Short mmCIF file of C-alpha atoms in Angstrom, two decimals:
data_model
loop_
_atom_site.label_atom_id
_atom_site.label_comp_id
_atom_site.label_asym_id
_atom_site.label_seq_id
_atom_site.Cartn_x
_atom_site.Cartn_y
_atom_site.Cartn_z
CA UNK A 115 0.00 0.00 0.00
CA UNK A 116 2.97 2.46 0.34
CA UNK A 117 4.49 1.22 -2.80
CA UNK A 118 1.21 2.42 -4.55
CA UNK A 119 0.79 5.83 -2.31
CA UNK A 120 4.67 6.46 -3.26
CA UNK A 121 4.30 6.03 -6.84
CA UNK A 122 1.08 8.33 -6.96
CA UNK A 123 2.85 11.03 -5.12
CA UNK A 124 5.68 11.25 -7.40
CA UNK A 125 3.16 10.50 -10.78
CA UNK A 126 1.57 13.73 -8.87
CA UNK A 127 4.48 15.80 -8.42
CA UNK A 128 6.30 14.75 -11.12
CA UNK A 129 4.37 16.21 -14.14
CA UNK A 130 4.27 14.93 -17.76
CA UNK A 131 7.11 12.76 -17.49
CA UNK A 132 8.43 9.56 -19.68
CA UNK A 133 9.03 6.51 -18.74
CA UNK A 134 11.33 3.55 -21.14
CA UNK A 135 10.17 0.37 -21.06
CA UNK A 136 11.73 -2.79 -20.85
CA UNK A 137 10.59 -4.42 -24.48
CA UNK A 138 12.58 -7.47 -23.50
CA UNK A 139 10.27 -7.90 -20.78
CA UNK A 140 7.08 -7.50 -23.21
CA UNK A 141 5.41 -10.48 -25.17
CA UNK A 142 6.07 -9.26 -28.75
CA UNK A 143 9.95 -8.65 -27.42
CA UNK A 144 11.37 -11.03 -30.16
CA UNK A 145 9.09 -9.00 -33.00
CA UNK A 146 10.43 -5.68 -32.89
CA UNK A 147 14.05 -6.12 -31.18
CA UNK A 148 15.04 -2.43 -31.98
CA UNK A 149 11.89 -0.85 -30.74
CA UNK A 150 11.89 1.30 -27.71
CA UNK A 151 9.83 4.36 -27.31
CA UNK A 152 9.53 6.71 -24.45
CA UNK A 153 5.77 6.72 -23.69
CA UNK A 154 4.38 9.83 -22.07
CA UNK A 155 2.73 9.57 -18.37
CA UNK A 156 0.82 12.04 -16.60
CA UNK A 157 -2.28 13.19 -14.80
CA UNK A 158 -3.67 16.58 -15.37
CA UNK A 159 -6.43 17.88 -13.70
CA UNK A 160 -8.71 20.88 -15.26
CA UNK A 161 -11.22 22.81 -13.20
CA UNK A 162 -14.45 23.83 -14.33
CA UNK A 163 -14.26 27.38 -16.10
CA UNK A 164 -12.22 29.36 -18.31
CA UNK A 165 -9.13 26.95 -19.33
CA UNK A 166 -5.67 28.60 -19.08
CA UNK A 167 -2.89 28.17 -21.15
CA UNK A 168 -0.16 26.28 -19.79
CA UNK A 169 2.93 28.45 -21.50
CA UNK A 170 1.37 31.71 -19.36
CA UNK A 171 2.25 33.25 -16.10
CA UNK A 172 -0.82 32.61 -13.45
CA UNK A 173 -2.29 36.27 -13.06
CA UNK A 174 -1.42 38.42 -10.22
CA UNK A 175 -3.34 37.75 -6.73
CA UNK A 176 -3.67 41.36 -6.53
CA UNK A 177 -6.46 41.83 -9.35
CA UNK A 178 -10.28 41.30 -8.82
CA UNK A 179 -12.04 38.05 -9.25
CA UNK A 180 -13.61 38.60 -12.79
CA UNK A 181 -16.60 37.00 -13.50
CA UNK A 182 -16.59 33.84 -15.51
CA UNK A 183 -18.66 33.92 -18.93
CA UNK A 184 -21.42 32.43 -18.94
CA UNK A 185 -21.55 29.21 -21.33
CA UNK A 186 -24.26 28.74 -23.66
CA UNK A 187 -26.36 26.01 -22.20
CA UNK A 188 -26.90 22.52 -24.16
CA UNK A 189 -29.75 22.60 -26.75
CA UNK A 190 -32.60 20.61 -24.68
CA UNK A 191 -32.36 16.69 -26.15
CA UNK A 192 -35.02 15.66 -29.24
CA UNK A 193 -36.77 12.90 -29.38
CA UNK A 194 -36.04 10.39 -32.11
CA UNK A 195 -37.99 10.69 -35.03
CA UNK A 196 -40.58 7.83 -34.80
CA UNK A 197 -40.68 6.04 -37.82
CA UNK A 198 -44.01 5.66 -40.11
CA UNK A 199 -43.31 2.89 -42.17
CA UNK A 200 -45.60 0.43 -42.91
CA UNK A 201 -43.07 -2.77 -41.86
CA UNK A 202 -41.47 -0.79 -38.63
CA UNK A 203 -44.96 -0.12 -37.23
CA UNK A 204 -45.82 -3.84 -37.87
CA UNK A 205 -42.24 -5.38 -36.92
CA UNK A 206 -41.96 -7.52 -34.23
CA UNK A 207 -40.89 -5.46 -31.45
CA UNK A 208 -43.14 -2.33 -33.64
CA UNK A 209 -45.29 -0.04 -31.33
CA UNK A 210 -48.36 -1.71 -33.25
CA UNK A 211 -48.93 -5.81 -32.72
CA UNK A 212 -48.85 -5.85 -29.25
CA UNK A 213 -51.27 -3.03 -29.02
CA UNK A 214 -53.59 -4.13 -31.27
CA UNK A 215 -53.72 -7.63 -29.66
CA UNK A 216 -54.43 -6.30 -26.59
CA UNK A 217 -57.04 -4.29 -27.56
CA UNK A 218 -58.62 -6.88 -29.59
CA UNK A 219 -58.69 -8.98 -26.93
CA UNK A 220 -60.08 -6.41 -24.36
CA UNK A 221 -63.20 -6.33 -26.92
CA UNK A 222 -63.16 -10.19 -27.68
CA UNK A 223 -63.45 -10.74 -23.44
CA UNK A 224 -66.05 -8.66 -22.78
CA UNK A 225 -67.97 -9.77 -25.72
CA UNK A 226 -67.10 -13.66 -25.08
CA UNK A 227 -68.61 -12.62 -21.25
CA UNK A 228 -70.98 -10.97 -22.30
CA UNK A 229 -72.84 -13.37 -24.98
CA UNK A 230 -71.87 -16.34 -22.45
CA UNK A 231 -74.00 -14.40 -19.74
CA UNK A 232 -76.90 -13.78 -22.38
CA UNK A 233 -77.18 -16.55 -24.81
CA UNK A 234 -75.11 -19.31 -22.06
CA UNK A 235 -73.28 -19.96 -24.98
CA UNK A 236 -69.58 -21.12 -24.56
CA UNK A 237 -66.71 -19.82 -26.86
CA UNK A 238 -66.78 -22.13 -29.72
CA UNK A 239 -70.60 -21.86 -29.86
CA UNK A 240 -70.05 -18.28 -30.49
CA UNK A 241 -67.37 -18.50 -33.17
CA UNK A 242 -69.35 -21.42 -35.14
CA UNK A 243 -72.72 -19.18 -35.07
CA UNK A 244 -71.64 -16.21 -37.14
CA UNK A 245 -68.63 -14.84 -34.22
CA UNK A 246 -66.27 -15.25 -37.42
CA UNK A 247 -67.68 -12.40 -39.62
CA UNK A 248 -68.08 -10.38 -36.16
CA UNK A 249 -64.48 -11.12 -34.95
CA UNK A 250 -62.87 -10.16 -38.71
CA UNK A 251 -65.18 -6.60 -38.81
CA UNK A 252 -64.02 -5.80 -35.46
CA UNK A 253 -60.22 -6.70 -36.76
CA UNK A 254 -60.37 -4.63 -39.28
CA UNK A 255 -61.65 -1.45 -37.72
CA UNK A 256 -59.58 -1.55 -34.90
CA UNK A 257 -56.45 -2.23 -36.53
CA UNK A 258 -56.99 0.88 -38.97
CA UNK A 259 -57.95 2.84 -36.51
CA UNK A 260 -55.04 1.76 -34.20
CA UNK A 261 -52.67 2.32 -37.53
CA UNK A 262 -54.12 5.48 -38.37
CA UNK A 263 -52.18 7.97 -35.58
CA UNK A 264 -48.73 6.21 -35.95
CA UNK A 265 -48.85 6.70 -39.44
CA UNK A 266 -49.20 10.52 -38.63
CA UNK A 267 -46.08 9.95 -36.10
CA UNK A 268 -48.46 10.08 -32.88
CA UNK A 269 -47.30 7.56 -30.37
CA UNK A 270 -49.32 6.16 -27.50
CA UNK A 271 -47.27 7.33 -24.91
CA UNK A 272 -47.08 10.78 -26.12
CA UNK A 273 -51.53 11.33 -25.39
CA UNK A 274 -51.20 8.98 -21.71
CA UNK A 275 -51.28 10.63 -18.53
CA UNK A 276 -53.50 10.41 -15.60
CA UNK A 277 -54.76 6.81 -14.80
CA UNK A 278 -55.06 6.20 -18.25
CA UNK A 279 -51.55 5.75 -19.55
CA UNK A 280 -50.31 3.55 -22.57
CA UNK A 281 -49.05 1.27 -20.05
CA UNK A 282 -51.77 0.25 -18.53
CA UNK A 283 -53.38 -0.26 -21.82
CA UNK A 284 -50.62 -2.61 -22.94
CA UNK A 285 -51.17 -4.38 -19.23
CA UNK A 286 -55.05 -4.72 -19.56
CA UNK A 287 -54.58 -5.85 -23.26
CA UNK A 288 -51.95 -8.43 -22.08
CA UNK A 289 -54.55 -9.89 -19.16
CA UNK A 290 -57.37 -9.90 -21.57
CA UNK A 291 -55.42 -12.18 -24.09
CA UNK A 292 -54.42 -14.72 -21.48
CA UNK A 293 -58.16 -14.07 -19.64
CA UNK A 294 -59.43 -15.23 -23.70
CA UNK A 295 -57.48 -17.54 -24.16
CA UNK A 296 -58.42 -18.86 -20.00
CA UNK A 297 -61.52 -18.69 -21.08
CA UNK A 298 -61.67 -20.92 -24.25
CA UNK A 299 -59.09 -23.38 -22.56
CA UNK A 300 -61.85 -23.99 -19.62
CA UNK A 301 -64.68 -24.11 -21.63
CA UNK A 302 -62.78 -26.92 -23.18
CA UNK A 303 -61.74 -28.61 -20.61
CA UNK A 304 -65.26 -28.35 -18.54
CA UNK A 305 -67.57 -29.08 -21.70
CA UNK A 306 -69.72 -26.67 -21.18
CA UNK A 307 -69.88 -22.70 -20.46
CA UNK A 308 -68.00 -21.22 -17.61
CA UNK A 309 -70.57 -19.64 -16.29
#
């Protein structure tokens, strides 16, 4: 621990000062047998402010404190362009399949529940008597109108706040899809209607 506390005090006082090194001691020694350099070591510390030159003699003590300028501050950080193409909206990891799962779903739970409650008919019932055409009109409006604002560039996130925030909507989408598919898989199982 001295060793180490020695050779920082003198890297300290020492300055910018070179060191040789040993290049029979190194790996590649038998590679470059006439090579030695003298490699520069140092620390240097800078303080926030106006940065002085190193050639100059520090100012007198005698003068006043001037004020330091004032540097322009950082322009504030933009948010990357979100992209409107037609095959990064639908990608995999795209801001639009997950939503428009999970909103699908939402509608296909409550409507499952609800004609189960009604009619005390169980999924597959539903989907054999005309739930087909229902389910693919439904599809298609709520996937154009789920397309339609991030073709314009307006994200989810960017109209959430309050208790209704996009995350919440991807969380209740997510429970309705495995509540569906719950659902169907119980029905199954049981025979009959869950209710």
């Amino acid at each position: 621990m001295a060793t180490a506390s020695f050779n920082m005090q003198s890297v300290f006082a020492g300055g910018l000062t070179t060191r040789k090194i040993n290049i029979n001691k190194l790996s590649f020694a038998g590679t470059f047998p006439n090579l030695k350099r003298n490699y520069p070591v140092g620390v240097r510390c800078m303080a926030e402010g106006e940065p002085k030159n190193e050639d100059s003699a520090p100012a007198p003590s005698t003068s006043a404190a001037q004020p330091l300028p004032k540097s322009p501050s950082p322009p504030p950080p933009t948010k990357p362009k979100v992209s409107t193409k037609f095959s990064d909206l639908l990608a995999f990891s795209g801001p639009a399949p997950e939503r428009i799962n999970g909103r699908l779903a939402m509608v296909g739970f409550v409507a499952a529940l609800a004609v189960e409650l009604s009619k005390g008919e169980n999924v597959f019932a539903q989907i054999s008597d005309g739930g087909v055409s229902w389910f693919l009109g439904t599809t298609a409006i709520l996937t154009l109108a789920s397309l339609v604002p991030l073709f314009k560039g307006i994200t989810a996130e960017s109209k959430s706040d309050g208790i209704m925030t996009s995350d919440a909507e991807l969380w209740n989408g997510r429970f309705a899809m495995l509540g569906l598919v719950a659902l169907a898989f119980t029905e199954f199982v049981k025979g009959g209607t869950l209710v």
